[in-house]
Coordinates of C-alpha atoms and ligand atoms in Angstrom, one line a residue:
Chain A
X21 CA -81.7 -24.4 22.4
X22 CA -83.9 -24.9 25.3
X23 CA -81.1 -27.2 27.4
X24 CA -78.2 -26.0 26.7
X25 CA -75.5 -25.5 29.4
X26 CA -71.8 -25.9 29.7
X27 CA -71.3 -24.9 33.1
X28 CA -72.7 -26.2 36.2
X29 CA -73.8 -22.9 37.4
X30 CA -76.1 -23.2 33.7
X31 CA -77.0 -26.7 34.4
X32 CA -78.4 -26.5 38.0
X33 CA -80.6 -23.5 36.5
X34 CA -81.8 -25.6 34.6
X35 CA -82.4 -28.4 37.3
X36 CA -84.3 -26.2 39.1
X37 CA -86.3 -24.2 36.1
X38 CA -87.7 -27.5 35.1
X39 CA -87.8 -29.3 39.0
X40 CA -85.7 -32.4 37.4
X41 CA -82.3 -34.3 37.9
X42 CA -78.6 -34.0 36.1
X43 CA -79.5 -36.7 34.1
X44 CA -82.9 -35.9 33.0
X45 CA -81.4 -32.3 31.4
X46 CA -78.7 -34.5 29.7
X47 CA -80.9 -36.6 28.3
X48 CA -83.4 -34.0 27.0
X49 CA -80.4 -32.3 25.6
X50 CA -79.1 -34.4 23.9
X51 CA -82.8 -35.2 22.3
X52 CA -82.4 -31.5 21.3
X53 CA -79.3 -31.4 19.7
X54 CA -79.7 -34.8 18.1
X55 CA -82.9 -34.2 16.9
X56 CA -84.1 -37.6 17.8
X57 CA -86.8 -38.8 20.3
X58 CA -85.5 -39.3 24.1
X59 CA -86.3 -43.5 23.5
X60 CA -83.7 -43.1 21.0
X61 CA -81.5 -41.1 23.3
X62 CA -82.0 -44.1 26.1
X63 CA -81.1 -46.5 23.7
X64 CA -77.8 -45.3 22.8
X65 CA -76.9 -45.2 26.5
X66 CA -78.0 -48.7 27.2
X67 CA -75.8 -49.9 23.9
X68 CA -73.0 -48.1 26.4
X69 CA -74.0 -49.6 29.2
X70 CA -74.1 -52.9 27.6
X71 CA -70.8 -52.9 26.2
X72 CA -68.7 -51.9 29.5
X73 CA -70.8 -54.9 31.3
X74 CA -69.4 -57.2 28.7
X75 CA -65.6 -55.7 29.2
X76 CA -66.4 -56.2 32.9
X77 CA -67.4 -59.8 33.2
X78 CA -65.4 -60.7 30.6
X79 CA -62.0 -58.7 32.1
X80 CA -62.7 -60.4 35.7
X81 CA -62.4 -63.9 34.4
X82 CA -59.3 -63.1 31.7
X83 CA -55.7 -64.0 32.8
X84 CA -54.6 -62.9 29.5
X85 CA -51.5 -60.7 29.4
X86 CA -51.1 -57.9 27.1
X87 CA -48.9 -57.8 23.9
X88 CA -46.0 -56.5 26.0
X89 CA -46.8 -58.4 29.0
X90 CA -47.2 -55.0 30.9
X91 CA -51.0 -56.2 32.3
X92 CA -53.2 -58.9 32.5
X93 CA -54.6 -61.0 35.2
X94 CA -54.9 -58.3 38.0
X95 CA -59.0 -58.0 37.7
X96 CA -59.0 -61.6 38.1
X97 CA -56.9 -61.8 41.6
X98 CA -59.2 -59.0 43.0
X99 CA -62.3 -60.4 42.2
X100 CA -61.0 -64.0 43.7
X101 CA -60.2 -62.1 47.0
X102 CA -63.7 -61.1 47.2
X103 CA -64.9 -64.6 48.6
X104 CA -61.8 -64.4 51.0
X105 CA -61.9 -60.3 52.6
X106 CA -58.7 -60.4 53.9
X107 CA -57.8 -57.2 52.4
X108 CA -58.2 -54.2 54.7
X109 CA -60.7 -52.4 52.1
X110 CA -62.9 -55.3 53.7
X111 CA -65.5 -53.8 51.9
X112 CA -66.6 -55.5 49.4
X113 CA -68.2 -52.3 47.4
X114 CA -64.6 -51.0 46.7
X115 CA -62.8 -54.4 46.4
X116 CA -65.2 -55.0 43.6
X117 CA -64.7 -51.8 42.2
X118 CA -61.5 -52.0 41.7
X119 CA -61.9 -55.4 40.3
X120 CA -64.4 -53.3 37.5
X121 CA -61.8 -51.3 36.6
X122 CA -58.7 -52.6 36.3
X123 CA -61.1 -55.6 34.2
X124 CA -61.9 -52.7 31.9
X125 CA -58.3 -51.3 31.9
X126 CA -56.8 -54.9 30.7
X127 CA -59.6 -55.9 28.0
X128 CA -58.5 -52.3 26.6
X129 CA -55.2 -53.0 27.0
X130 CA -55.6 -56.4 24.7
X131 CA -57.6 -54.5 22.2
X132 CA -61.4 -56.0 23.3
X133 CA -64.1 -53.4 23.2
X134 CA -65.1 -51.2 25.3
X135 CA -66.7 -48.0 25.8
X136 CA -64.3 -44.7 25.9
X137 CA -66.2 -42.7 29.0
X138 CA -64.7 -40.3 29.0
X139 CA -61.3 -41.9 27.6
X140 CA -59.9 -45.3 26.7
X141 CA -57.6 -44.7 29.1
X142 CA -60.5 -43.7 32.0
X143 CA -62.6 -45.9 31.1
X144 CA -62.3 -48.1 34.0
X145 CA -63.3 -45.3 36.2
X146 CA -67.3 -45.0 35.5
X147 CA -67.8 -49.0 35.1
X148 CA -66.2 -49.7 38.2
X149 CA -67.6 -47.3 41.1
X150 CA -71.1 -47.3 39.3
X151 CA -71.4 -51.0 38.3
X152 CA -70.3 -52.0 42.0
X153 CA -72.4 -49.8 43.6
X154 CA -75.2 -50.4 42.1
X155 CA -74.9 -54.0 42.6
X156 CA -74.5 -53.4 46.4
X157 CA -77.8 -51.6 46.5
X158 CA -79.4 -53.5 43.8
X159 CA -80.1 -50.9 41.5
X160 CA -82.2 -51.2 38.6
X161 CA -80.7 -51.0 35.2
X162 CA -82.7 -47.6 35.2
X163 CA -80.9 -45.9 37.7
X164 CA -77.4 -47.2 36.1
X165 CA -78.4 -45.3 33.1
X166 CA -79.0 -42.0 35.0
X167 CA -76.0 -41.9 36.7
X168 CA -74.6 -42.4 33.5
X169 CA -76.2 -39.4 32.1
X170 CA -75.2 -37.6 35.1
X171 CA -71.1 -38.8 34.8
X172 CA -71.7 -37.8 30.8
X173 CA -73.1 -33.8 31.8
X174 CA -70.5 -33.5 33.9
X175 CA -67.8 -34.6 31.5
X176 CA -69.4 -32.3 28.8
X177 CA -68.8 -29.6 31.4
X178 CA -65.2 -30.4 31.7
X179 CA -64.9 -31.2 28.2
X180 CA -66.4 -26.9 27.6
X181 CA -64.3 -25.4 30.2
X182 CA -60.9 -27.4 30.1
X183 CA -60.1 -30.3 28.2
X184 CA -60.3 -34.6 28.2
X185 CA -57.5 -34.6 26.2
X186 CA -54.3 -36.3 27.8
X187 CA -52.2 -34.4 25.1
X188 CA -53.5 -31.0 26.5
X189 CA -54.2 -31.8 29.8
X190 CA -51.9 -34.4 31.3
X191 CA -53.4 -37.6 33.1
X192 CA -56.2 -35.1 35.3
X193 CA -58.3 -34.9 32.0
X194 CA -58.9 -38.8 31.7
X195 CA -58.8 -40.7 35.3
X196 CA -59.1 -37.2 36.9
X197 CA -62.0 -36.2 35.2
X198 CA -63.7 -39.8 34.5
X199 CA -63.5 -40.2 38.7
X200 CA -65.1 -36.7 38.9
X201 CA -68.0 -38.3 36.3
X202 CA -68.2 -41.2 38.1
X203 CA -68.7 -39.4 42.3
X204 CA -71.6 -37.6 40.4
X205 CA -73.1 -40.3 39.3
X206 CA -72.8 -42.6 41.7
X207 CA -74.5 -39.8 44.0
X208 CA -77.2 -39.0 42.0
X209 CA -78.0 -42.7 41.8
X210 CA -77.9 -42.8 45.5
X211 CA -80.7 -40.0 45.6
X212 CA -78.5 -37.1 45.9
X213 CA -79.5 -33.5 45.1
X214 CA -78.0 -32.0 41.9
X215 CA -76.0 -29.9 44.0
X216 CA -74.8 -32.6 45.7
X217 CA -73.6 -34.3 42.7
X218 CA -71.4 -31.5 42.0
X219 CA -70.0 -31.4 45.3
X220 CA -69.3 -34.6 44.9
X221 CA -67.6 -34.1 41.2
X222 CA -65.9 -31.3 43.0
X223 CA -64.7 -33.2 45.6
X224 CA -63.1 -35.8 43.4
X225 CA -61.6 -33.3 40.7
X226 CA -59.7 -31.4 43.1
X227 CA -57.9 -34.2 44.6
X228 CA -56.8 -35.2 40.9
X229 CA -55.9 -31.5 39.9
X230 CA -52.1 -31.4 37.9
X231 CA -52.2 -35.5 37.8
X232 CA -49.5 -36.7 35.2
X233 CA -49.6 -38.4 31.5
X234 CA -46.7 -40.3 31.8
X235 CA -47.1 -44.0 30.8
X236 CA -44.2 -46.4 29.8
X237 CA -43.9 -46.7 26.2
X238 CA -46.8 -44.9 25.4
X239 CA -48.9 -47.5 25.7
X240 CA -52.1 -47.4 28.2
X241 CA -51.3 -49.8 30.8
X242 CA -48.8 -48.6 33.3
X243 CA -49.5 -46.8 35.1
X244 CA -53.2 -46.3 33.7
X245 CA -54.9 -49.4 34.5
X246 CA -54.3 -49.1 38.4
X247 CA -55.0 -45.5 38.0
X248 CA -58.4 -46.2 37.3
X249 CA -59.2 -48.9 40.1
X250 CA -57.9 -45.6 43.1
X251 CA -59.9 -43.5 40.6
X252 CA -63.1 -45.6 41.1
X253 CA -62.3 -45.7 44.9
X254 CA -62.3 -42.3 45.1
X255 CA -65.3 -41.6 43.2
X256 CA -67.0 -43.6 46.4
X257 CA -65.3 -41.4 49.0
X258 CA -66.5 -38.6 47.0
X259 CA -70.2 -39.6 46.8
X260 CA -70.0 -40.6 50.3
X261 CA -68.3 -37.2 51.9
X262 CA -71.0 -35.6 49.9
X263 CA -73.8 -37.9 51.2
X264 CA -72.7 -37.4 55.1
X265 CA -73.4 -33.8 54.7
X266 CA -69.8 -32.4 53.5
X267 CA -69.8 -29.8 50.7
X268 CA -66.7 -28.6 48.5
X269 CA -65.6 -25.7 49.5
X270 CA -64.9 -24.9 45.9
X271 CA -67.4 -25.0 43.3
X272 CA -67.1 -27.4 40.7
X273 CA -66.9 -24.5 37.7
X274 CA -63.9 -23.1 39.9
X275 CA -62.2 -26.4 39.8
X276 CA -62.9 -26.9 35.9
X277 CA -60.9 -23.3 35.6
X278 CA -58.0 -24.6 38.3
X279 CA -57.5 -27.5 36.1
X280 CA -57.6 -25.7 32.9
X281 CA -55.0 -23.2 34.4
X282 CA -52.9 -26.3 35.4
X283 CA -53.3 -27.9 31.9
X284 CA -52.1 -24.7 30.2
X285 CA -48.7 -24.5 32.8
X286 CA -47.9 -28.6 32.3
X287 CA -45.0 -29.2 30.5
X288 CA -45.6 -31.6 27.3
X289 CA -43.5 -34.2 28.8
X290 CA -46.1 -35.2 30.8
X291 CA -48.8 -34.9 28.2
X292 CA -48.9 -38.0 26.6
X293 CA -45.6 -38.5 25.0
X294 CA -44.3 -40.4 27.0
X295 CA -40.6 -38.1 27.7
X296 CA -41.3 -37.7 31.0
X297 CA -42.4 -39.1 34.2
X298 CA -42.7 -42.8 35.1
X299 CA -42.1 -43.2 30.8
X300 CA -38.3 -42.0 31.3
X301 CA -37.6 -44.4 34.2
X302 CA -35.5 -47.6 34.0
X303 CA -38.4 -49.8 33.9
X304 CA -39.8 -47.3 31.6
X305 CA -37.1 -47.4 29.0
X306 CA -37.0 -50.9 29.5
X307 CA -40.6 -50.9 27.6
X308 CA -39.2 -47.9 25.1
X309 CA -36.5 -50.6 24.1
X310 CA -38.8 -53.4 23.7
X311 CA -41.1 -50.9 21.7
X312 CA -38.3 -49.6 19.6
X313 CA -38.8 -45.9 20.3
X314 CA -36.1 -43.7 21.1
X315 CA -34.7 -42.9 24.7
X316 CA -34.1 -39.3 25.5
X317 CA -33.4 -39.5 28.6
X318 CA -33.0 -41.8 32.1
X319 CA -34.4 -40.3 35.4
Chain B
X191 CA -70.4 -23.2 22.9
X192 CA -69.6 -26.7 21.2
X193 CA -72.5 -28.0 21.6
X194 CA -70.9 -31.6 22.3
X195 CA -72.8 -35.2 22.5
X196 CA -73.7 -37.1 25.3
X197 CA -72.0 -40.1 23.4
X198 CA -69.2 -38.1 22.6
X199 CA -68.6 -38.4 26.2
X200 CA -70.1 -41.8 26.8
X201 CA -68.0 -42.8 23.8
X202 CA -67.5 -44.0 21.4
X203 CA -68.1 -47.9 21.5
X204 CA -64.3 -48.9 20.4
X205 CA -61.9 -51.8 20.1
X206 CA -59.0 -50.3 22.4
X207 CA -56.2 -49.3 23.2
X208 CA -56.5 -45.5 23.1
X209 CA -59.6 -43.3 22.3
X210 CA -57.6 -40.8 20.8
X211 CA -54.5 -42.9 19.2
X212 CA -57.3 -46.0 18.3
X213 CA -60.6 -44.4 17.6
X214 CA -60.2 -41.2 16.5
X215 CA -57.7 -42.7 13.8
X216 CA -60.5 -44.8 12.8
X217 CA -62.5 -42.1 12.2
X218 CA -60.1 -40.2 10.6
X219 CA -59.7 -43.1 8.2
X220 CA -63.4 -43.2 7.4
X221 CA -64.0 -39.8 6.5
X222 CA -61.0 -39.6 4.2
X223 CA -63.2 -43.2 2.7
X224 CA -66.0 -41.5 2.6
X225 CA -64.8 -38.4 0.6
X226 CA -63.0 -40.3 -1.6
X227 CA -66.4 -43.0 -2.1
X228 CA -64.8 -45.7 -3.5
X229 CA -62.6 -48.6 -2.0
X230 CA -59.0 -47.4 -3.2
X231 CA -56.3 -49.2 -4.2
X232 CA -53.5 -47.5 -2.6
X233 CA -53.6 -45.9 0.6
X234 CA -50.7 -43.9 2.6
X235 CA -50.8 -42.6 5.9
X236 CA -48.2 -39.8 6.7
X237 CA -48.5 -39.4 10.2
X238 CA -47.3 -36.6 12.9
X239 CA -46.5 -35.8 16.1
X240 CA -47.5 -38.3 18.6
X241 CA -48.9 -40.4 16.0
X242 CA -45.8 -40.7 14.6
X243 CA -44.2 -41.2 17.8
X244 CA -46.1 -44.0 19.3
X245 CA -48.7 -45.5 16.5
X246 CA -47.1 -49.1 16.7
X247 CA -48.0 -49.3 20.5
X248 CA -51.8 -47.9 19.8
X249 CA -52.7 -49.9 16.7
X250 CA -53.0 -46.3 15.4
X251 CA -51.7 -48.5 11.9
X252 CA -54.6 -50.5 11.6
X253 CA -56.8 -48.0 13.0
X254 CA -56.6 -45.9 10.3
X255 CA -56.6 -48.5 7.3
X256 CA -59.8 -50.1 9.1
X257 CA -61.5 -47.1 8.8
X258 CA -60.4 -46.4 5.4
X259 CA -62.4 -50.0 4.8
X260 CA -65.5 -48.9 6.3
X261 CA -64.7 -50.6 9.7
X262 CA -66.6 -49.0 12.9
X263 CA -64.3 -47.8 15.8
X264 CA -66.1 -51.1 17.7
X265 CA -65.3 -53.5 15.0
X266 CA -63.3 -56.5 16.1
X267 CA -61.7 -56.8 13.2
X268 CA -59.7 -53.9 13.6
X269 CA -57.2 -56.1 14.8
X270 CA -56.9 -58.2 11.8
X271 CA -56.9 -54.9 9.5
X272 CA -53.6 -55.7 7.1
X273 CA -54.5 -59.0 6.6
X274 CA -58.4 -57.6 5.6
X275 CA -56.2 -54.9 3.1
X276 CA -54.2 -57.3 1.9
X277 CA -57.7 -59.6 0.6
X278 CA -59.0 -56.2 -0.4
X279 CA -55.9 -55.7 -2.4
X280 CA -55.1 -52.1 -0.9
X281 CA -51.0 -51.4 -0.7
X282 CA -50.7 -49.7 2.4
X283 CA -47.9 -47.5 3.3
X284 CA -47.2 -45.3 6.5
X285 CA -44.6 -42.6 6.5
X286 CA -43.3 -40.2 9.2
X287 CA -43.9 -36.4 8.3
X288 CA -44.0 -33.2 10.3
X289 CA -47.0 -31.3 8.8
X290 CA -45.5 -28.4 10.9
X291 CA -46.7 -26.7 13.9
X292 CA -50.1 -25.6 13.5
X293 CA -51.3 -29.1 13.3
X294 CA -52.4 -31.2 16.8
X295 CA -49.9 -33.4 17.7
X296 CA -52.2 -36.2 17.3
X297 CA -52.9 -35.5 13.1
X298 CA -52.4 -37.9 9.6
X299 CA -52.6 -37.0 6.3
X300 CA -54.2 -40.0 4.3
X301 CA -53.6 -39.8 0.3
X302 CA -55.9 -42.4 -1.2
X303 CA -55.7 -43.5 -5.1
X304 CA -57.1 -45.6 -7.7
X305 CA -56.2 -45.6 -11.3
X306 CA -58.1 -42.8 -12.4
X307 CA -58.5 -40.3 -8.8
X308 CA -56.4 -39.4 -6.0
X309 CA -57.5 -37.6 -2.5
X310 CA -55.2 -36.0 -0.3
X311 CA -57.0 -35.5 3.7
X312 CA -55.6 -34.1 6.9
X313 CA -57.6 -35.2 10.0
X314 CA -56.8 -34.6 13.7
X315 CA -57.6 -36.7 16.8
X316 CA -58.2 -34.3 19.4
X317 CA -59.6 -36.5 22.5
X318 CA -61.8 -38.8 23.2
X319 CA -62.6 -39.9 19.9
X320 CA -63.5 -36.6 18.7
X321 CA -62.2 -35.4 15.0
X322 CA -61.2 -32.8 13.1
X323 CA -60.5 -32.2 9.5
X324 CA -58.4 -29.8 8.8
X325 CA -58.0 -30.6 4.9
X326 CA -59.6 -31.9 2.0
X327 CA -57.0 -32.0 -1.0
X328 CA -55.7 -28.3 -1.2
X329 CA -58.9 -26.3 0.7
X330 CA -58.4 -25.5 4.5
X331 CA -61.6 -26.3 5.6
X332 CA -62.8 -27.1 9.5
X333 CA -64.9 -29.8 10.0
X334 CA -65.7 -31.1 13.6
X335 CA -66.6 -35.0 13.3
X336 CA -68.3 -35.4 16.5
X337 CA -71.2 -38.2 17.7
X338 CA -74.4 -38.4 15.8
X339 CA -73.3 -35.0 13.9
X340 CA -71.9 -36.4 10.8
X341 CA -74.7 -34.5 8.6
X342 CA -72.9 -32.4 6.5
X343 CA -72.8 -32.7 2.6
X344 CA -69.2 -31.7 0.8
X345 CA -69.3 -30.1 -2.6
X346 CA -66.4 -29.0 -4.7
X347 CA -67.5 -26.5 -7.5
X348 CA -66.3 -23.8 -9.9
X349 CA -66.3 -20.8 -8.7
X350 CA -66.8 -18.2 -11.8
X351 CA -70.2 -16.8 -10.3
X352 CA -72.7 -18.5 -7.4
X353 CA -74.8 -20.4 -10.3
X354 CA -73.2 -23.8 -9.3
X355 CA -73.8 -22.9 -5.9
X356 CA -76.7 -21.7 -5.9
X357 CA -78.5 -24.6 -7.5
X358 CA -76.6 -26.7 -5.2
X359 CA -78.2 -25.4 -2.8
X360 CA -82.1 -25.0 -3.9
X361 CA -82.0 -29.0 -5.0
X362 CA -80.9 -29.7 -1.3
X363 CA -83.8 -27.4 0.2
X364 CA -86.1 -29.0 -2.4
X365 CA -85.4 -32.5 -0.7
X366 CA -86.7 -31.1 2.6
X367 CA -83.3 -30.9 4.3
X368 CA -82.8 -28.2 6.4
X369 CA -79.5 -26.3 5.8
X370 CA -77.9 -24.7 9.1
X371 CA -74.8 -22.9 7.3
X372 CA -72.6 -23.3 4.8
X373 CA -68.4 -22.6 4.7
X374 CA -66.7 -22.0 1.5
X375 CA -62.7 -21.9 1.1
X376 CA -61.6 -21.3 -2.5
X377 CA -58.8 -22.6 -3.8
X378 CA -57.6 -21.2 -7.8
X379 CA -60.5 -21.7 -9.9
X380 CA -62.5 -24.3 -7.5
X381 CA -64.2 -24.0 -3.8
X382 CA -65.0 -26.2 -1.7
X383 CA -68.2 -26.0 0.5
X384 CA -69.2 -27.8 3.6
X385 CA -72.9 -27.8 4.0
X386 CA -74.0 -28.3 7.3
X387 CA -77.6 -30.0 7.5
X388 CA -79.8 -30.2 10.0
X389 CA -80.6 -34.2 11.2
X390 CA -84.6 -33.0 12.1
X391 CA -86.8 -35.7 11.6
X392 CA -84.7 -38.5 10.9
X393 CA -84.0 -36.4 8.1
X394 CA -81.1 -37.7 5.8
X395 CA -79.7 -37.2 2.3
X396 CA -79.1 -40.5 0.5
X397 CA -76.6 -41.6 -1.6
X398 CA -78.8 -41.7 -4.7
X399 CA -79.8 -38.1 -4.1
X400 CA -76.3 -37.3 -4.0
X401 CA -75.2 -39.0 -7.2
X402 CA -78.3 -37.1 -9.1
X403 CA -77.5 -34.1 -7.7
X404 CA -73.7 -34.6 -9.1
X405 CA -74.8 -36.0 -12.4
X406 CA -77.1 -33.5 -13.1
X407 CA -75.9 -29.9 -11.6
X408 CA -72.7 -29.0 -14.4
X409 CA -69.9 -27.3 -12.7
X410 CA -69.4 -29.9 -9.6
X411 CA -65.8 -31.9 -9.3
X412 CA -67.9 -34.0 -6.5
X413 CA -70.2 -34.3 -3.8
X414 CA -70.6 -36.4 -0.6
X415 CA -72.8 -37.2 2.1
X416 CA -71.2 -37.9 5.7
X417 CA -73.9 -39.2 6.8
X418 CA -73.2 -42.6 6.9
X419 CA -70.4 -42.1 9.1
X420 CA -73.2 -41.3 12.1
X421 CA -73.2 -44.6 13.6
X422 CA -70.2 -45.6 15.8
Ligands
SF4_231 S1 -51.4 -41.8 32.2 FE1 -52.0 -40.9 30.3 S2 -52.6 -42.6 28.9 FE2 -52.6 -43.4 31.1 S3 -54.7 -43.1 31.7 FE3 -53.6 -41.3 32.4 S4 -53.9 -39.9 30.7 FE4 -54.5 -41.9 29.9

């Protein structure tokens, strides 16, 4: 195959052998490997695209709690408090992001659709720093997709040289990964270089590195859903550290391998089991009660 | 090399809560229908690990009989999948069962039965949707079920010689369909063979191909098509 990469030392080869973006490589591999036409390829992303706006606009205005009444309603009071800005993050780019997310986070939480980038559980991630963003610098629907191709390559990457499996890799392989996808993104729709995009994925990876999978009865709410409004957060920081001129000091195929190593030393407990962590608190076996699972054990 | 989707990462398209707990057990569940072809009348779910563990919490339950009833990861109606079975008149029963170590913890075996058949499949959720099956009544066979990849073609044959086999093979070429490999496990007098095609083209083998091809080749149990399964 002519595009073919799973590292980002591979990737930005190929960047610079055929003078295009992240997202243009993704997309003409995936034509490759598909064997369908890149219109086709678009398509599929927009369908994406299309699906987490729905989960969006549809999560901001639900006060709906969840089956267990561990969410609900959190999208909605962010979003009001956008008209008021008393919140220190005065900004509303990250206010509204967080919004984004957690609005993805509870329509997955109530079984509503939406789209698993990388994970159901990180899904929140990607929507929320991308969708905001974009709306703050008016972005065409274009330029959403590409950073969408760009969060996807990088997730490939991390999918090739660790893992976006909770069960193997503990909370870092779904918010930790999707807000690496997302600062990569979010800077290649700003304009960034590739290799600023994977400074930025960089960036955001290590600061995720050894995160936990420990939420309360299993189910993905607490403490996933807020995890992915900081995750979306950070994916901004990231993309704007990169954007004032700051690189990683470790490459992003470096960080892949520290997070692999981590995954590989994590105890199961805290890879989605739900025996350790936040799941094994009071308030955790409170919900392991409700749930009628067994409790092992009370921190 | 892995060669993963895009849309494996941008996806899938799902009904939450959990890709791998939610969608992948969907999938899982339409794989084992689409090896088994027909809608069954009894389905049972013996499930491991973390499935067994926390299934309730993760619709995992109706997941699994959704996509044993042909129901996309992004249906809806996933939610309202025992009342659906019970209209459809499928008994559906889920047991706890430790398949033993070797398995993901995230894996269900899913007998399905009518009067006159019976299949027996072990799939594996592994992440973010993707699948695994790791066995198709008593063959060990690997099968990755991953986005827009869903191409290959499962025979079960007789093994005394490659005749079968062999013509298997030459009526697929014959239909234009490029064949990238093949993997064979053997199990007493029968194999099983997972043909991988090659989606070039828009390419695709139908189902009526499929049912000539098992009507008129002597020597094949069955023969499926994944194919189908491509869209999310
Ligand atoms: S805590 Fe576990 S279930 Fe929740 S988002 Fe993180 S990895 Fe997913």
């Amino acid at each position: 195959m002519k595009y073919e990469f799973d590292t980002a030392d591979q990737l930005l080869k190929l960047c610079k052998k055929h003078k295009c973006s992240i997202s243009e490589i993704a997309k003409r591999y995936e034509a490759e490997r598909s064997g369908k036409a890149i219109s086709t390829v678009r398509s599929g992303m927009k369908r994406a695209r299309d699906v987490m706006y729905e989960a969006v606009k549809e999560g901001v205005k639900s006060t709906k709690k969840s089956k267990f009444n561990l969410s609900g309603g959190d999208a909605n009071k962010l979003f009001q408090s956008l008209s008021s800005l008393k919140l220190m993050m005065g900004n509303k780019v990250t206010v509204r992001a967080m919004a984004y997310a957690i609005a993805v986070g509870e329509t997955n939480a109530n079984m509503g659709r939406i789209v698993a980038f990388p994970t159901a559980g990180g899904a929140g991630v990607i929507p929320g720093a991308l969708f905001s963003c974009a709306e703050h610098f008016k972005a065409g629907k274009r330029q959403l997709l590409r950073g969408m191709f760009t969060s996807s390559a990088i997730g490939i990457i991390i999918a090739e040289g660790a893992t976006l499996s909770a069960a193997k890799g503990g909370c870092q392989a779904e918010v930790g990964a999707a807000t690496a996808m997302a600062a990569a993104g979010l800077t290649e729709m700003r304009g960034g270089t590739p290799e600023q995009c994977f400074h930025s994925a960089a960036i955001a990876l290590k600061s995720y590195l050894g995160l936990a999978c420990d939420p309360l009865g299993g189910l993905v709410e607490v403490p996933c859903i807020k995890r992915n409004a900081l995750g979306a957060v950070a994916a901004i920081s990231a993309s704007d550290m990169v954007i004032a001129g700051i690189e990683s000091k470790v490459p992003f195929d470096e960080v892949v391998k520290a997070m692999n190593d981590i995954a590989e030393s994590m105890s199961e407990r805290i890879r989605e089991t739900a025996l350790g962590g936040l799941a094994i608190t009071k308030t955790g076996n409170k919900v392991k009660k409700k749930l009628g699972l067994k409790i092992t054990k009370e921190l | 090399m892995t060669q993963l989707s895009v849309f494996d990462v941008a996806g899938p398209v799902m009904v939450g809560p959990s890709s791998s707990h939610t969608a992948g057990a969907c999938k899982i569940g339409q794989f084992a229908r689409a090896l088994f072809h027909t809608t069954p009348t009894k389905a049972t779910f013996y499930l491991h690990g973390s499935f067994a563990e926390v299934y309730k919490g993760h619709a995992t339950d109706k997941a699994l009989i959704s996509g044993v009833m042909k129901l996309r990861t992004s249906d809806p109606r996933i939610k309202e999948a025992f009342k659906i079975a019970k209209a459809k008149h499928i008994e559906c029963v889920f047991k706890k069962k430790d398949l033993g170590e070797k398995f993901h913890p995230n894996t269900v075996q899913i007998v399905l039965e009518n009067s006159s058949r019976k299949l027996s499949m072990i799939g594996s959720s592994v992440g973010g949707g993707v699948i695994e099956i790791l066995r198709i009544n008593k063959f060990d066979v690997h099968l990755q079920g991953r986005a827009g990849k869903y191409l290959s073609i499962i025979v079960c044959h007789e093994n005394h010689g490659s005749k079968t086999f062999n013509k298997i093979l030459n009526r697929i070429k014959k239909l234009g369909i490029r064949i990238i490999n093949t993997q064979t496990t053997k199990y007493k007098d029968k194999n099983l063979t997972i043909i991988a095609t090659d989606g070039r083209d828009n390419k695709r083998i139908t189902i009526k191909e499929v049912m000539d091809i098992e009507k008129s080749i002597e020597g094949i149990e069955f023969i499926r098509s994944l194919s189908k399964l491509e869209k999310q």
